[in-house]
Short mmCIF file of C-alpha atoms and ligand atoms in Angstrom, two decimals:
data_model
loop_
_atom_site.label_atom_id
_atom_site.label_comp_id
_atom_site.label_asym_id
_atom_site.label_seq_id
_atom_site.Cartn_x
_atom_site.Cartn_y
_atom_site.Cartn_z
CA UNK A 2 2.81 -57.94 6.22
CA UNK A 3 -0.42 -58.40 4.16
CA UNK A 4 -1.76 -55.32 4.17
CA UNK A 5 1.15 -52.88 3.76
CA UNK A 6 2.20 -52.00 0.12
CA UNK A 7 5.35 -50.62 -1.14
CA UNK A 8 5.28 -47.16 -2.96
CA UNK A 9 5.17 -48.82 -6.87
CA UNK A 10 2.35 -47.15 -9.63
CA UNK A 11 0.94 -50.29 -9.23
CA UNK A 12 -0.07 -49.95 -5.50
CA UNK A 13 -0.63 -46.25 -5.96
CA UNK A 14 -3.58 -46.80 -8.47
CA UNK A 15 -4.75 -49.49 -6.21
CA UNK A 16 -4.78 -46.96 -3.51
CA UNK A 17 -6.63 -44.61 -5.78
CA UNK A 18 -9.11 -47.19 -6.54
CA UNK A 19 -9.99 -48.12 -2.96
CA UNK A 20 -10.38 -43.88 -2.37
CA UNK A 21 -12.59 -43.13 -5.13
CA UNK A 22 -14.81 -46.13 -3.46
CA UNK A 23 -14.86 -43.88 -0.39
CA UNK A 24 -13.24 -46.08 1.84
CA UNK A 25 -10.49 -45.38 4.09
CA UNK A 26 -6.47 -46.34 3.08
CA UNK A 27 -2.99 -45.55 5.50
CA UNK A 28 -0.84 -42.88 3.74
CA UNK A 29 2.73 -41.43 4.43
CA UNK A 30 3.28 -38.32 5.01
CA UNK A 31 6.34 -36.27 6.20
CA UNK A 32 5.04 -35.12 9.05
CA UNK A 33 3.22 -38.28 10.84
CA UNK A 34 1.41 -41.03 8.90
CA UNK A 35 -2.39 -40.51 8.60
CA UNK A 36 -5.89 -42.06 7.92
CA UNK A 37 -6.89 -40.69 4.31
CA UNK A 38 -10.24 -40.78 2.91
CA UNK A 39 -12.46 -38.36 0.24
CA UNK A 40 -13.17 -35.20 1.89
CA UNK A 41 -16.24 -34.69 -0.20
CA UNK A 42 -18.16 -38.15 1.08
CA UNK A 43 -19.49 -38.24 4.34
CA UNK A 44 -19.69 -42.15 4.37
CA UNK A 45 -15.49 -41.82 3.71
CA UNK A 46 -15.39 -39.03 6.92
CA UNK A 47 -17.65 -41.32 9.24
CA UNK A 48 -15.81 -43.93 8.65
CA UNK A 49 -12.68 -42.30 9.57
CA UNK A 50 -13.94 -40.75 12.86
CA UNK A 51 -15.32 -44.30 13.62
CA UNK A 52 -11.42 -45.93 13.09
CA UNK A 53 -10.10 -43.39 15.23
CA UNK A 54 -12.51 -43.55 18.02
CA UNK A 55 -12.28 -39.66 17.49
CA UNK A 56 -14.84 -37.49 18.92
CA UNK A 57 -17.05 -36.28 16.18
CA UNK A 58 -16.58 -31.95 17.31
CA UNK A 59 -12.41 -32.65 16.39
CA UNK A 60 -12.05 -31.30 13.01
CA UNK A 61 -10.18 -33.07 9.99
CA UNK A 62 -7.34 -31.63 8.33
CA UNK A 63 -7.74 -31.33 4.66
CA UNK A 64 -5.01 -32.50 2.42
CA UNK A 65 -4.46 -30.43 -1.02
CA UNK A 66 -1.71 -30.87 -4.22
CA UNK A 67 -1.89 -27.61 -4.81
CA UNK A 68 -3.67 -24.14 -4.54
CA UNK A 69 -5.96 -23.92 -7.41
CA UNK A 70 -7.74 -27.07 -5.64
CA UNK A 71 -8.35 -24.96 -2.24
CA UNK A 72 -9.84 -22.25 -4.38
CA UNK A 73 -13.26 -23.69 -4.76
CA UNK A 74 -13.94 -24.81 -0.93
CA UNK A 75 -11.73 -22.10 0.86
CA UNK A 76 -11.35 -17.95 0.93
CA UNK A 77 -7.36 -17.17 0.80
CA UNK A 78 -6.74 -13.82 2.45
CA UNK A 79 -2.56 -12.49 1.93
CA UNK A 80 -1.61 -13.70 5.02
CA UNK A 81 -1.91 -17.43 4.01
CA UNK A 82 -0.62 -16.25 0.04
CA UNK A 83 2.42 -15.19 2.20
CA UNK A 84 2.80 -18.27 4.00
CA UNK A 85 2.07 -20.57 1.67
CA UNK A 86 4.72 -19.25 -0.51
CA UNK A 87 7.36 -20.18 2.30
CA UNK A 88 5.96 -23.31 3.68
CA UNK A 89 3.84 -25.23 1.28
CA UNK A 90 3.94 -27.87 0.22
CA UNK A 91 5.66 -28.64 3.79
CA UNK A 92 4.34 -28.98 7.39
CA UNK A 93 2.01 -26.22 7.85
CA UNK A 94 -1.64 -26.16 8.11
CA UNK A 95 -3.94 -23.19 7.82
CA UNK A 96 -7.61 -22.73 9.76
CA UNK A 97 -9.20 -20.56 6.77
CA UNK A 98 -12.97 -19.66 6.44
CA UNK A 99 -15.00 -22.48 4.30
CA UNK A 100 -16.97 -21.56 1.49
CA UNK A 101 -20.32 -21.76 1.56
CA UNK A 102 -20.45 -23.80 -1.59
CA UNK A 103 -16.99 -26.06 -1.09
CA UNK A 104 -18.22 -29.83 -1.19
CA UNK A 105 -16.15 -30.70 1.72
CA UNK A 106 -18.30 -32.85 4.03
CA UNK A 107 -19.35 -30.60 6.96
CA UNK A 108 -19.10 -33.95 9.09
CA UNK A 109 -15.31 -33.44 8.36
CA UNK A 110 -14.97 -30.08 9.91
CA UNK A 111 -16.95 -30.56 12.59
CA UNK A 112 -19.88 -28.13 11.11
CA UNK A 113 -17.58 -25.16 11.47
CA UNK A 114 -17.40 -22.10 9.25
CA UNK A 115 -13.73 -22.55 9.17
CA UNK A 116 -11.52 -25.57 7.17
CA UNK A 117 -7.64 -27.03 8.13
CA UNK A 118 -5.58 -26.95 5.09
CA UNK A 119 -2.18 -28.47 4.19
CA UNK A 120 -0.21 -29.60 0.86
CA UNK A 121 1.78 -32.24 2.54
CA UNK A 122 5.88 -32.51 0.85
CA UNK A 123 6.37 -36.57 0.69
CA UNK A 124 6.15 -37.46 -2.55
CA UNK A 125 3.66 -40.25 -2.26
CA UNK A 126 1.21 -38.80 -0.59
CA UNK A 127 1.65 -35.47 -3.20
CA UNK A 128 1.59 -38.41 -6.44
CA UNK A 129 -1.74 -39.78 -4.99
CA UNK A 130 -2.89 -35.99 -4.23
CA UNK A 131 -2.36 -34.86 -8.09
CA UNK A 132 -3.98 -38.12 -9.33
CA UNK A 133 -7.25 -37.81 -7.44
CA UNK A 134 -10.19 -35.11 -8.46
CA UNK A 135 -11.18 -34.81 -4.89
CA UNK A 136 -8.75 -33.51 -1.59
CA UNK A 137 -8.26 -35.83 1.31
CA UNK A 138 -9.41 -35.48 4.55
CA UNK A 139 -6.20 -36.81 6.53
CA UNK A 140 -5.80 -37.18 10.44
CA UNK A 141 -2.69 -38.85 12.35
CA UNK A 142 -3.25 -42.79 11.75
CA UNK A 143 -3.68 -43.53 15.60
CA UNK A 144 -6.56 -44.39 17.62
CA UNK A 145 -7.36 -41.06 19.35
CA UNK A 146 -5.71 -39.64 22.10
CA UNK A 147 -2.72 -42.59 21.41
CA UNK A 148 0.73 -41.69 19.57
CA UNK A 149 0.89 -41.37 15.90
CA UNK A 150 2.77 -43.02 13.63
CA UNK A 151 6.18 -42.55 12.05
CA UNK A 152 5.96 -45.71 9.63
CA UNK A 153 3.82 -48.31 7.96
CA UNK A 154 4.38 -51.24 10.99
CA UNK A 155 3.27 -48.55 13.51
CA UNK A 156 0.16 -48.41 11.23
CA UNK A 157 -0.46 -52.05 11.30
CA UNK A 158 0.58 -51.95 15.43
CA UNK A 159 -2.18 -49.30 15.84
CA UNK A 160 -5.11 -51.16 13.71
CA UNK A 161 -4.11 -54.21 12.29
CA UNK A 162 -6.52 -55.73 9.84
CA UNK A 163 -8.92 -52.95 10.28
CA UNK A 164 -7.04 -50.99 7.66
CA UNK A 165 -6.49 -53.01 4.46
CA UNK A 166 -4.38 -50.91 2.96
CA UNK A 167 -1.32 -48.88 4.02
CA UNK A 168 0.49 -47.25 1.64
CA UNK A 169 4.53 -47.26 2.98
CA UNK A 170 6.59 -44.33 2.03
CA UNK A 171 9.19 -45.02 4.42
CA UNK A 172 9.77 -43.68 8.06
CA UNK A 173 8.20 -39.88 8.50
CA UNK A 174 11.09 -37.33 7.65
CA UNK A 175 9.81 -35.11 10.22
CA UNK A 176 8.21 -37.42 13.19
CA UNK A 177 5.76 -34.38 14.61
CA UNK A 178 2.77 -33.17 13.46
CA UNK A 179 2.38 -30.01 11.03
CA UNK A 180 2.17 -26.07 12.92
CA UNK A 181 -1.67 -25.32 13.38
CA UNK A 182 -1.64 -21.77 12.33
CA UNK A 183 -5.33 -20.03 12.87
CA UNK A 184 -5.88 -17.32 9.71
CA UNK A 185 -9.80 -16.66 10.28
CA UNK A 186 -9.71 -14.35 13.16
CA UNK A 187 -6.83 -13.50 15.00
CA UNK A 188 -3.52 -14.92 13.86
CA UNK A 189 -2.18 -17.89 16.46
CA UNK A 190 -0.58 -21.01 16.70
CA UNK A 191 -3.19 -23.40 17.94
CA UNK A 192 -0.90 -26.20 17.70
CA UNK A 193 2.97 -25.98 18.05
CA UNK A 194 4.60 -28.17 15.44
CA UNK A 195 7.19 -29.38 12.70
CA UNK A 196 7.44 -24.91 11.47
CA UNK A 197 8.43 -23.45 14.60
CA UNK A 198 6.55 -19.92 15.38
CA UNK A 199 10.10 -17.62 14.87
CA UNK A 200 9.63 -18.66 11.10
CA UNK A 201 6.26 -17.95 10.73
CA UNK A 202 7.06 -14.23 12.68
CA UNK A 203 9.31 -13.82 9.91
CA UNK A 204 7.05 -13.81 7.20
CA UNK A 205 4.30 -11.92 9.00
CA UNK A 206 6.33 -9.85 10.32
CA UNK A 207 5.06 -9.64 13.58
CA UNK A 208 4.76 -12.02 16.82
CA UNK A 209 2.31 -14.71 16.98
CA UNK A 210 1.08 -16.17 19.95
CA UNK A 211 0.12 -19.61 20.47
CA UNK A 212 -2.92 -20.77 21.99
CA UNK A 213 -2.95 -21.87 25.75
CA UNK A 214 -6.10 -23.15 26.40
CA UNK A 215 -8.96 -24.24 24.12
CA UNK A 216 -12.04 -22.80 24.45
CA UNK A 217 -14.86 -23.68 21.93
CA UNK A 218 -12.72 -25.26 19.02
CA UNK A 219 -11.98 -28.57 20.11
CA UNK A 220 -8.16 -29.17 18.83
CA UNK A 221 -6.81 -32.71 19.57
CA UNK A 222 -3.53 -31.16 20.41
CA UNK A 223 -5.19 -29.17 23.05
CA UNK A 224 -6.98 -31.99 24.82
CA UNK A 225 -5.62 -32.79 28.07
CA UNK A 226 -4.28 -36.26 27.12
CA UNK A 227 -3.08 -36.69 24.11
CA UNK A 228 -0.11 -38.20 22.41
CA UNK A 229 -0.17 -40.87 25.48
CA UNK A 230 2.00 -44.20 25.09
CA UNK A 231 -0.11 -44.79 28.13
CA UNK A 232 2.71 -44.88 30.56
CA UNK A 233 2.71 -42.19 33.64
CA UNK A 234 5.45 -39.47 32.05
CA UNK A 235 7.17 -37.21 34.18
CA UNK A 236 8.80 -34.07 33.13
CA UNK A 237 12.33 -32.15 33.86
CA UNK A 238 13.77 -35.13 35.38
CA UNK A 239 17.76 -34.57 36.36
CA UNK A 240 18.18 -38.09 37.00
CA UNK A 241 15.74 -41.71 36.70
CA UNK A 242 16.03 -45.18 38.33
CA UNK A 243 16.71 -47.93 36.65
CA UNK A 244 12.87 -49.22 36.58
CA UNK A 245 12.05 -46.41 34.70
CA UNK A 246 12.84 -45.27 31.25
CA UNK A 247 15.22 -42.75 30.79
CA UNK A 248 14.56 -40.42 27.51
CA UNK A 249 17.40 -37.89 27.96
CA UNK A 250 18.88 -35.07 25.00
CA UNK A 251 23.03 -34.42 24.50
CA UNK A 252 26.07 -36.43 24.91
CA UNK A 253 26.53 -36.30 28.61
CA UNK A 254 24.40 -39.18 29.29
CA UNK A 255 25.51 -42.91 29.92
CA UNK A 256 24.30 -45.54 27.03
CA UNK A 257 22.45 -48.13 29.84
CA UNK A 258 19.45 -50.21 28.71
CA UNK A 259 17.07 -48.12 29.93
CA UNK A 260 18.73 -44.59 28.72
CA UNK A 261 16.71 -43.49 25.13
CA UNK A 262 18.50 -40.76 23.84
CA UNK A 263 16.35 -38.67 21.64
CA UNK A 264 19.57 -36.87 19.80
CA UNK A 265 23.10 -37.75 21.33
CA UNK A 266 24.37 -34.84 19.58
CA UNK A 267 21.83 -32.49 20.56
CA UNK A 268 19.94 -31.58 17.81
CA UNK A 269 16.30 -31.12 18.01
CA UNK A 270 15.38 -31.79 14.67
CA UNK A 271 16.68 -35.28 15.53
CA UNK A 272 14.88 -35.31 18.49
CA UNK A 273 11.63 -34.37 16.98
CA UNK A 274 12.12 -37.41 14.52
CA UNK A 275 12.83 -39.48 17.57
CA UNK A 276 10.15 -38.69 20.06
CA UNK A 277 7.54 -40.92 18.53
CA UNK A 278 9.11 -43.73 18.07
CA UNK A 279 10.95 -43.78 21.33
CA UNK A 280 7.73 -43.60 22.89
CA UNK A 281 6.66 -46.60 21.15
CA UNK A 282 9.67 -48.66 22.08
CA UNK A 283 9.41 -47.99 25.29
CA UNK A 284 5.98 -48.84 25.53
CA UNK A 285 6.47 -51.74 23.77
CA UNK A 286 9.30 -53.36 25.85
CA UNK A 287 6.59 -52.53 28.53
CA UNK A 288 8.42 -49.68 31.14
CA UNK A 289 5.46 -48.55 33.46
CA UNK A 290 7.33 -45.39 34.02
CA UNK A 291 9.13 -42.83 31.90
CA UNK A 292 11.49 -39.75 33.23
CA UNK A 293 12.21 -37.22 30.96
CA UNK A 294 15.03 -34.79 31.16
CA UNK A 295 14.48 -30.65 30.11
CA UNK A 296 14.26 -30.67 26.49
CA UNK A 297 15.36 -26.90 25.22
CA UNK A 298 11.92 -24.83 24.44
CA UNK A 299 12.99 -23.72 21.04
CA UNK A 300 12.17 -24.41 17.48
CA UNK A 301 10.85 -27.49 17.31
CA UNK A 302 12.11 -28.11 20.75
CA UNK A 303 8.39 -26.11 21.85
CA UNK A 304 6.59 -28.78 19.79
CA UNK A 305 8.41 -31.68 21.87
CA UNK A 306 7.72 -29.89 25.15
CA UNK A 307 4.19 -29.72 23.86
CA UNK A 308 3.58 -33.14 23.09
CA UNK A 309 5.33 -34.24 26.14
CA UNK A 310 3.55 -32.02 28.11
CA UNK A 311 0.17 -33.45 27.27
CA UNK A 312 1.32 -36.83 27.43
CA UNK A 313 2.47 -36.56 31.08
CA UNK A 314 -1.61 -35.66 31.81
O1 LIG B 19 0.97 -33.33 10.36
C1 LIG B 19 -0.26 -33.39 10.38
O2 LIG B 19 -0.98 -32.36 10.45
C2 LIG B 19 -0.91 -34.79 10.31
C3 LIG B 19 -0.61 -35.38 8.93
C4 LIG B 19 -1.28 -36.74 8.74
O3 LIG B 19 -0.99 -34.48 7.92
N1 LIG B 19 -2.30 -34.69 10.55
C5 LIG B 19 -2.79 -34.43 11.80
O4 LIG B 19 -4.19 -34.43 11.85
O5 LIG B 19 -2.10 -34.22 12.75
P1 LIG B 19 -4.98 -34.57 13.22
O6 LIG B 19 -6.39 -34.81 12.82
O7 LIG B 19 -4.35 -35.59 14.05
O8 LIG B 19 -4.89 -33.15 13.87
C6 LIG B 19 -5.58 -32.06 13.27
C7 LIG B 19 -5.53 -30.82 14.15
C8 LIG B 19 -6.32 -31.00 15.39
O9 LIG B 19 -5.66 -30.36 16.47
C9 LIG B 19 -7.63 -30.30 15.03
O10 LIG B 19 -8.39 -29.91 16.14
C10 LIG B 19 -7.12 -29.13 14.24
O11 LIG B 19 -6.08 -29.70 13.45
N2 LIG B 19 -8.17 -28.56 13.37
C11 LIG B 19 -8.72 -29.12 12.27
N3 LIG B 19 -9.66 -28.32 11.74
C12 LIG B 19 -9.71 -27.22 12.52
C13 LIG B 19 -10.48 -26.02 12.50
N4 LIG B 19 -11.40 -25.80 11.57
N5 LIG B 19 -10.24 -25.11 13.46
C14 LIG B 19 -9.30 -25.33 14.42
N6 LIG B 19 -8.54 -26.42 14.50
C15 LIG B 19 -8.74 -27.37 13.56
MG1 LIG B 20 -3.62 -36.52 15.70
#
């Protein structure tokens, strides 16, 4: 396809190019695929809102290389020192207090005193990252409310031509979105994800809860739908008809046409890297009904039940 490029230095100072004119370029990352533009210009932000058909109050995560590039637009308190030291670069984010004199667009952070953070792990996002003298402001490369991408082509499937360039690094190691972890305020998990809350306990030493309703921050991952293929989902199925799609966990289960197994062998990690794209193959062959059978709520298996939670609304 036209507008996908192959990781080469070539295509990577193209993609620089294009992001230093503020406009908007498809990158890889290891969690999801995402929408990347500079953080510091508001025309690069609007237009990435405007792709996304996201409402304007649902903050941007900003994407870093490394820590002495958070310094100037963020306050780092221990906890985060702590947790960055275990997790990052890797598939955490962090909600930390914005400084007053950080250049990040307030458009991108919804006007909040607070900023997302993350130093993504895939290599071609970091390679672009360490080249550029400005962070990223990087959201899941789907049209709002829709399920985000694991490769390039689901890119392309979301927006076609409206994004001239995506930069493929390959299929998403991970398939789910980073952890959400709030550090301004009370410590929580506002969004379950790819670091499961037991490892984050660890290094706090103590127990984190996770956030069950949104109140004033808007999260995406707490709106009611979200992560929809569009299809009516329904959860803790034991059994499904044949109309329906079947997306079932562990080796007990038959392999029929309409059985999608997200990890035959019963690993979540697996699953986690599956969910995504099942859902998009199964939307795509055009089911107009999916059963899903219990997926175990543990480590990343809470981040599944999440997602698959909100897309059943
Ligand atoms: O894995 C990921 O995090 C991917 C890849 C591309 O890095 N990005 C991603 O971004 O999932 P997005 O925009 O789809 O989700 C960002 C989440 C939303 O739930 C948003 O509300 C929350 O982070 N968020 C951003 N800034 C926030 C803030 N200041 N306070 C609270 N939540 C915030
Ligand atoms: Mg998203």
């Amino acid at each position: 396809m036209k507008n996908i490029y192959k990781n080469s230095p070539k295509n990577l100072s193209k993609a620089k190019k294009i992001l230093k004119k503020n406009n908007v370029i498809a990158v890889p990352t290891e969690t999801v695929y995402g929408l990347a533009g500079n953080s510091y210009s508001d025309f690069a932000v609007k237009k990435i809102y405007k792709l996304k058909k996201r409402p304007k109050k649902n903050p941007l995560i900003i994407h870093y290389h490394s820590l002495s590039n958070l310094e100037r637009d963020a306050h780092i308190n221990d906890k985060f020192l702590n947790l960055y030291k275990k997790f990052s670069p890797g598939a955490l984010t962090y909600i930390l207090r914005k400084k007053r004199d950080s250049k990040i667009s307030s458009l991108a952070n919804g006007n909040l005193k607070s900023i997302a953070v993350r130093f993504p792990s895939n290599k071609t996002i970091r390679n672009l990252l360490k080249n550029l003298n400005f962070p990223l402001a990087i959201p899941s490369a789907n049209i709002s409310s829709n399920v985000s991408p694991t490769k390039a082509k689901d890119v392309f499937d979301e927006f076609g031509k409206k994004i001239n360039f995506i930069l493929d690094g390959g299929a998403s190691k991970i398939g789910l979105e980073s952890t959400v972890i709030n550090l301004y305020g009370k410590v929580k998990i506002l969004r379950p994800g790819a670091i499961n809350p037991n490892q984050i306990k660890k290094v706090l030493k103590k127990k984190i809860s996770i956030l069950k309703k949104s109140k004033k921050i808007n999260s995406p991952g707490l709106l009611k739908k979200h992560y929809s293929p569009g299809i009516p989902i329904k959860l803790n199925c034991k059994k499904s008809d044949k109309k329906a799609a079947f997306i079932v966990f562990g080796k007990k289960y038959k392999k029929t046409n309409n059985v999608f197994n997200l990890s035959r062998r019963g690993d979540l990690k697996e699953a986690g890297k599956n969910l995504y794209k099942m859902l998009r193959k199964i939307k795509n062959l055009k089911y107009k009904k999916i059963n899903v059978v219990k997926i175990p709520n543990k480590n990343i298996g809470i981040a599944i039940n999440d997602r698959l939670k909100r897309a059943s609304k």
